């Protein structure tokens, strides 16, 4: 297991097209991974859905979600009358920009389940996405729960070391 | 004061409140690694409690989807399971009633919502058998504000028990409407909402409601015109299911709006993990404000049970 504490190094791994686990604080209170127990991937990679579904042992046709900086969310997605989607409870419409630049998080019907992220809601996660944005002009990351298909979300750091999980790079913000 | 809310049905969870503040929520399946775990008398130990609760709680509120009937649930009925957990906790004072499953969903959603008052719609695969054994609450409409909650309409269905055993003694029931303590109650044998996802999910070869997300994911391929290597008969059925349950929910939204003419809506219960349809309500009703409970599944019952007892004085 490779523990990363520096946000720039964490983003560099994503840019190298590696899955990155973000692990911080207690696990999420609801069923969705919202940046405390998430696996992240570069959403620009057109093969990302296949890659992530394969190592998570999910069916190839299942969609993957995204976390987007709130201030950019309306540029990339059609949220209709929603101001935000902080708990990933809506699959909104993907705009042309998202369809063109981040195909891996856009489902076949041009929808995407999104989490909008602000600095107040999750400082470390916001900063990570923001560094990715500064390097790529893309203000979002592919976000899937930190587990394998059929298993619950991993609770403790021991789960990572005790189980045979193919995610070796773990970002633990300081 | 240290309070716990504990869900003793699937998505078993423990909510820790310090005075009025929710401090944390733990899911037992993230500790024992058995997804969707629910306790039984033999397997009732909460490792999440062992790891996180280092005190005897001042009071505990339990919630369940209602397994009070020992004739159906045998030794794993709610009271027997709760007795085991009570022992683990050192036998603190506690509250339990199996009849308030949906109101716990409402109060969990209300807790996280930005609204001071709202209409709340709850849809799940089957909750409490409040008025008639064998008839589970599946859909309901509530009014809720900061200190008052009222159930206005509810649909109870015996469908789950029919599915278990075709010879179920009550047989297929017609739709019967009754007014019970100011609540309009419908009793039927209809399969709706998450219960229908459960039923169709099995038909499509999935694990029923546990794989509802797969059914939703599959439905999106309906307009892809045989482009992918998929069984398009299953895809079409999945899409039909999405549309059927969307229409059912729209009827409830419109019914709820007529009750109080409020524009704020809280959506809770496992059916509202359906993110695709959730956004369609936003699109269809732009004049309404929708908030989807972030813990819409039964994990949120632990929070709702605590709030019902301590903040709403057990009144609905």
Coordinates of N, CA and C in Angstrom, one line a residue, chain A residues 49 61-66 76-79 90-96 98-99 102-115 140, chain B residues 213 216-221 223 242 274-280 283:
Chain A
X49 N -14.6 3.9 -17.5 CA -15.7 3.1 -17.0 C -15.4 1.6 -17.0
X61 N -21.8 -2.5 -18.0 CA -22.7 -1.6 -18.4 C -23.2 -0.6 -17.3
X62 N -22.7 -0.8 -16.1 CA -23.1 0.1 -15.0 C -22.4 1.5 -15.1
X63 N -23.2 2.5 -14.8 CA -22.6 3.9 -14.9 C -21.8 4.2 -13.6
X64 N -21.0 5.2 -13.8 CA -20.2 5.7 -12.6 C -20.5 7.2 -12.4
X65 N -20.3 7.5 -11.1 CA -20.7 8.9 -10.7 C -19.5 9.9 -10.8
X66 N -19.8 11.1 -10.5 CA -18.8 12.2 -10.5 C -19.0 13.1 -9.3
X76 N -21.2 22.3 -16.6 CA -21.0 21.0 -17.1 C -22.3 20.1 -17.1
X77 N -23.2 20.5 -16.2 CA -24.4 19.7 -16.1 C -25.7 20.5 -16.1
X78 N -26.8 19.9 -16.5 CA -28.1 20.6 -16.4 C -28.7 20.2 -15.1
X79 N -28.7 21.1 -14.2 CA -29.3 20.8 -12.9 C -30.8 21.2 -12.7
X90 N -29.2 12.8 -7.1 CA -29.8 13.1 -8.4 C -28.9 12.7 -9.5
X91 N -29.5 12.1 -10.5 CA -28.7 11.8 -11.8 C -29.2 12.9 -12.8
X92 N -28.4 13.9 -12.9 CA -28.7 15.1 -13.7 C -28.3 14.9 -15.2
X93 N -28.6 15.9 -16.0 CA -28.3 15.8 -17.4 C -26.8 16.3 -17.6
X94 N -26.1 15.6 -18.5 CA -24.8 16.0 -18.8 C -24.8 17.0 -20.0
X95 N -24.1 18.1 -19.9 CA -24.1 19.1 -21.0 C -23.0 18.7 -22.0
X96 N -23.0 19.3 -23.1 CA -22.1 18.9 -24.2 C -20.6 18.9 -23.8
X98 N -19.4 18.1 -20.8 CA -19.2 16.9 -20.1 C -19.1 15.7 -21.0
X99 N -20.1 15.7 -22.0 CA -20.1 14.5 -22.9 C -18.8 14.5 -23.7
X102 N -15.5 14.4 -20.6 CA -15.5 13.4 -19.5 C -16.4 12.3 -19.8
X103 N -16.2 11.6 -20.9 CA -17.2 10.6 -21.4 C -17.4 9.4 -20.4
X104 N -16.4 9.2 -19.6 CA -16.5 8.0 -18.7 C -17.6 8.1 -17.6
X105 N -17.9 9.4 -17.3 CA -18.9 9.6 -16.2 C -20.3 9.9 -16.8
X106 N -20.4 9.9 -18.1 CA -21.7 10.1 -18.7 C -22.4 8.8 -19.1
X107 N -23.6 8.6 -18.6 CA -24.2 7.3 -18.9 C -24.8 7.3 -20.3
X108 N -25.2 6.2 -20.8 CA -25.7 6.1 -22.2 C -26.9 7.0 -22.5
X109 N -27.6 7.4 -21.5 CA -28.7 8.3 -21.7 C -28.3 9.8 -21.4
X110 N -27.0 10.0 -21.4 CA -26.5 11.4 -21.2 C -26.9 11.9 -19.8
X111 N -27.0 11.0 -18.8 CA -27.2 11.4 -17.4 C -25.9 11.2 -16.6
X112 N -25.9 11.8 -15.5 CA -24.7 11.5 -14.6 C -25.2 11.8 -13.1
X113 N -24.9 10.8 -12.3 CA -25.2 11.0 -10.8 C -24.1 11.8 -10.3
X114 N -24.4 13.0 -9.8 CA -23.3 13.9 -9.4 C -23.4 14.3 -7.9
X115 N -22.2 14.6 -7.4 CA -22.1 15.2 -6.0 C -21.5 16.6 -6.3
X140 N -13.9 18.2 -12.2 CA -14.6 17.0 -11.6 C -13.7 15.8 -11.7
Chain B
X213 N -30.2 -0.8 -8.1 CA -29.4 0.1 -8.9 C -29.0 -0.5 -10.3
X216 N -31.9 0.2 -12.6 CA -31.9 1.6 -13.1 C -30.9 1.8 -14.1
X217 N -29.7 1.2 -13.9 CA -28.6 1.4 -14.8 C -28.9 0.8 -16.2
X218 N -29.6 -0.4 -16.1 CA -30.0 -1.1 -17.4 C -31.1 -0.3 -18.1
X219 N -32.0 0.3 -17.4 CA -33.1 1.0 -18.0 C -32.6 2.1 -19.0
X220 N -31.5 2.7 -18.7 CA -31.0 3.8 -19.5 C -30.6 3.4 -20.9
X221 N -30.4 2.1 -21.1 CA -30.0 1.6 -22.4 C -31.2 1.4 -23.4
X223 N -33.1 3.2 -25.2 CA -33.1 3.9 -26.5 C -31.8 3.7 -27.3
X242 N -39.1 1.7 -14.5 CA -38.8 3.1 -14.1 C -40.0 4.0 -14.4
X274 N -33.4 6.1 -6.1 CA -33.5 6.1 -7.5 C -33.2 7.5 -8.0
X275 N -31.9 7.8 -8.2 CA -31.4 9.1 -8.6 C -32.0 9.6 -9.9
X276 N -32.2 8.6 -10.8 CA -32.6 9.0 -12.2 C -34.0 9.6 -12.1
X277 N -34.9 8.8 -11.5 CA -36.3 9.4 -11.3 C -36.3 10.6 -10.4
X278 N -35.5 10.7 -9.4 CA -35.5 11.8 -8.5 C -35.3 13.1 -9.4
X279 N -34.4 13.1 -10.3 CA -34.2 14.3 -11.1 C -35.4 14.6 -12.1
X280 N -36.1 13.5 -12.5 CA -37.2 13.7 -13.3 C -38.4 14.5 -12.6
X283 N -37.5 18.0 -12.8 CA -37.8 18.6 -14.2 C -39.3 18.8 -14.4

